Amino acid sequence: MAQTQTRTVRVVSLAFVAVALLAGCMGSGTSPFVGVWGDTSDPKQPSLELKSDGNATGTDGCNRLMGSWKEDGKTIAFGGLASTRMACEGVDTWLSNASTARIQEDGKLAVFGQGGDEIGTLAAGK
């Protein structure tokens, strides 16, 4: 009888260890999209912060951007991305036209416009 109880305790203990290890392998559930994209140290360069709560903020190098994003597999879709409308000479404001994005093999965030064409890329922030 004592041998059966010892074996049961070992099996249960191993099960707990296995569950703990698997939970560690699964990570925190944080999306790979969450974080800063682009160079935030230069206000004339586009950058974007994707927050875990689905909010997005940033700049197109001239105008402030704000809105939301939602992950769908390996792609994200921007929802209601709004921006200020300042006139900025010599600044390409491509990021304000973002519709979707995905992470490329090189680790950059490729950004696509409404028509599905790539309109620019952002490196992972520092």
GROMACS .gro file of C-alpha atoms in nm:
model
  126
    1MET     CA    1   0.000   0.000   0.000
    2ALA     CA    2   0.276   0.248   0.090
    3GLN     CA    3   0.452   0.166  -0.237
    4THR     CA    4   0.135   0.253  -0.436
    5GLN     CA    5   0.102   0.586  -0.254
    6THR     CA    6   0.468   0.668  -0.319
    7ARG     CA    7   0.425   0.588  -0.688
    8THR     CA    8   0.110   0.804  -0.705
    9VAL     CA    9   0.292   1.096  -0.543
   10ARG     CA   10   0.577   1.061  -0.794
   11VAL     CA   11   0.340   1.049  -1.092
   12VAL     CA   12   0.148   1.354  -0.966
   13SER     CA   13   0.474   1.540  -0.899
   14LEU     CA   14   0.604   1.460  -1.248
   15ALA     CA   15   0.274   1.578  -1.395
   16PHE     CA   16   0.308   1.913  -1.215
   17VAL     CA   17   0.666   1.950  -1.337
   18ALA     CA   18   0.559   1.870  -1.694
   19VAL     CA   19   0.279   2.126  -1.680
   20ALA     CA   20   0.517   2.390  -1.542
   21LEU     CA   21   0.772   2.320  -1.817
   22LEU     CA   22   0.509   2.332  -2.089
   23ALA     CA   23   0.373   2.659  -1.953
   24GLY     CA   24   0.724   2.804  -1.965
   25CYS     CA   25   0.766   2.694  -2.326
   26MET     CA   26   0.439   2.853  -2.427
   27GLY     CA   27   0.566   3.193  -2.318
   28SER     CA   28   0.366   3.480  -2.180
   29GLY     CA   29   0.124   3.492  -2.472
   30THR     CA   30   0.258   3.831  -2.579
   31SER     CA   31   0.230   3.899  -2.949
   32PRO     CA   32   0.555   3.940  -3.144
   33PHE     CA   33   0.405   4.264  -3.278
   34VAL     CA   34   0.393   4.430  -2.935
   35GLY     CA   35   0.664   4.689  -2.891
   36VAL     CA   36   0.827   4.981  -3.064
   37TRP     CA   37   0.895   4.980  -3.438
   38GLY     CA   38   1.116   5.241  -3.601
   39ASP     CA   39   1.356   5.500  -3.465
   40THR     CA   40   1.188   5.695  -3.184
   41SER     CA   41   1.501   5.906  -3.123
   42ASP     CA   42   1.445   6.099  -3.450
   43PRO     CA   43   1.105   6.274  -3.458
   44LYS     CA   44   1.135   6.318  -3.837
   45GLN     CA   45   1.138   5.942  -3.891
   46PRO     CA   46   0.833   5.716  -3.876
   47SER     CA   47   0.783   5.504  -3.567
   48LEU     CA   48   0.502   5.307  -3.414
   49GLU     CA   49   0.433   5.161  -3.073
   50LEU     CA   50   0.198   4.864  -3.067
   51LYS     CA   51   0.068   4.804  -2.715
   52SER     CA   52  -0.060   4.473  -2.580
   53ASP     CA   53  -0.402   4.628  -2.514
   54GLY     CA   54  -0.452   4.681  -2.890
   55ASN     CA   55  -0.370   5.052  -2.897
   56ALA     CA   56  -0.125   5.196  -3.148
   57THR     CA   57   0.055   5.531  -3.126
   58GLY     CA   58   0.338   5.685  -3.318
   59THR     CA   59   0.441   5.934  -3.582
   60ASP     CA   60   0.472   5.933  -3.959
   61GLY     CA   61   0.771   6.167  -3.926
   62CYS     CA   62   0.548   6.472  -3.906
   63ASN     CA   63   0.201   6.391  -3.774
   64ARG     CA   64   0.107   6.203  -3.456
   65LEU     CA   65  -0.072   5.872  -3.517
   66MET     CA   66  -0.319   5.697  -3.291
   67GLY     CA   67  -0.555   5.406  -3.333
   68SER     CA   68  -0.589   5.037  -3.274
   69TRP     CA   69  -0.456   4.711  -3.410
   70LYS     CA   70  -0.564   4.349  -3.404
   71GLU     CA   71  -0.361   4.037  -3.473
   72ASP     CA   72  -0.490   3.782  -3.721
   73GLY     CA   73  -0.237   3.502  -3.744
   74LYS     CA   74   0.086   3.640  -3.888
   75THR     CA   75  -0.072   3.970  -3.991
   76ILE     CA   76  -0.214   4.267  -3.806
   77ALA     CA   77  -0.488   4.500  -3.920
   78PHE     CA   78  -0.502   4.862  -3.814
   79GLY     CA   79  -0.840   4.996  -3.713
   80GLY     CA   80  -0.929   5.361  -3.720
   81LEU     CA   81  -0.571   5.487  -3.754
   82ALA     CA   82  -0.607   5.865  -3.720
   83SER     CA   83  -0.345   6.136  -3.749
   84THR     CA   84  -0.297   6.505  -3.705
   85ARG     CA   85  -0.281   6.693  -4.037
   86MET     CA   86   0.020   6.922  -4.018
   87ALA     CA   87   0.187   7.026  -4.342
   88CYS     CA   88   0.543   6.900  -4.339
   89GLU     CA   89   0.762   6.974  -4.636
   90GLY     CA   90   1.003   6.703  -4.741
   91VAL     CA   91   0.853   6.433  -4.517
   92ASP     CA   92   0.707   6.115  -4.666
   93THR     CA   93   0.404   6.043  -4.447
   94TRP     CA   94   0.352   5.686  -4.577
   95LEU     CA   95   0.289   5.539  -4.231
   96SER     CA   96  -0.036   5.733  -4.193
   97ASN     CA   97  -0.175   5.517  -4.478
   98ALA     CA   98  -0.114   5.185  -4.297
   99SER     CA   99  -0.385   4.922  -4.329
  100THR     CA  100  -0.208   4.597  -4.239
  101ALA     CA  101   0.139   4.478  -4.141
  102ARG     CA  102   0.343   4.162  -4.090
  103ILE     CA  103   0.688   4.075  -3.963
  104GLN     CA  104   0.929   3.977  -4.238
  105GLU     CA  105   1.200   3.711  -4.215
  106ASP     CA  106   1.458   3.986  -4.157
  107GLY     CA  107   1.264   4.096  -3.845
  108LYS     CA  108   1.132   4.421  -3.993
  109LEU     CA  109   0.766   4.518  -3.983
  110ALA     CA  110   0.639   4.542  -4.342
  111VAL     CA  111   0.349   4.788  -4.366
  112PHE     CA  112   0.083   4.765  -4.637
  113GLY     CA  113  -0.169   5.021  -4.761
  114GLN     CA  114  -0.539   4.976  -4.846
  115GLY     CA  115  -0.461   4.820  -5.185
  116GLY     CA  116  -0.231   4.557  -5.033
  117ASP     CA  117   0.092   4.709  -5.167
  118GLU     CA  118   0.387   4.742  -4.932
  119ILE     CA  119   0.427   5.109  -4.846
  120GLY     CA  120   0.726   5.085  -4.610
  121THR     CA  121   0.910   4.894  -4.339
  122LEU     CA  122   1.004   4.965  -3.978
  123ALA     CA  123   1.292   4.801  -3.794
  124ALA     CA  124   1.235   4.678  -3.441
  125GLY     CA  125   1.291   4.965  -3.199
  126LYS     CA  126   1.588   4.988  -2.970
   0.00000   0.00000   0.00000
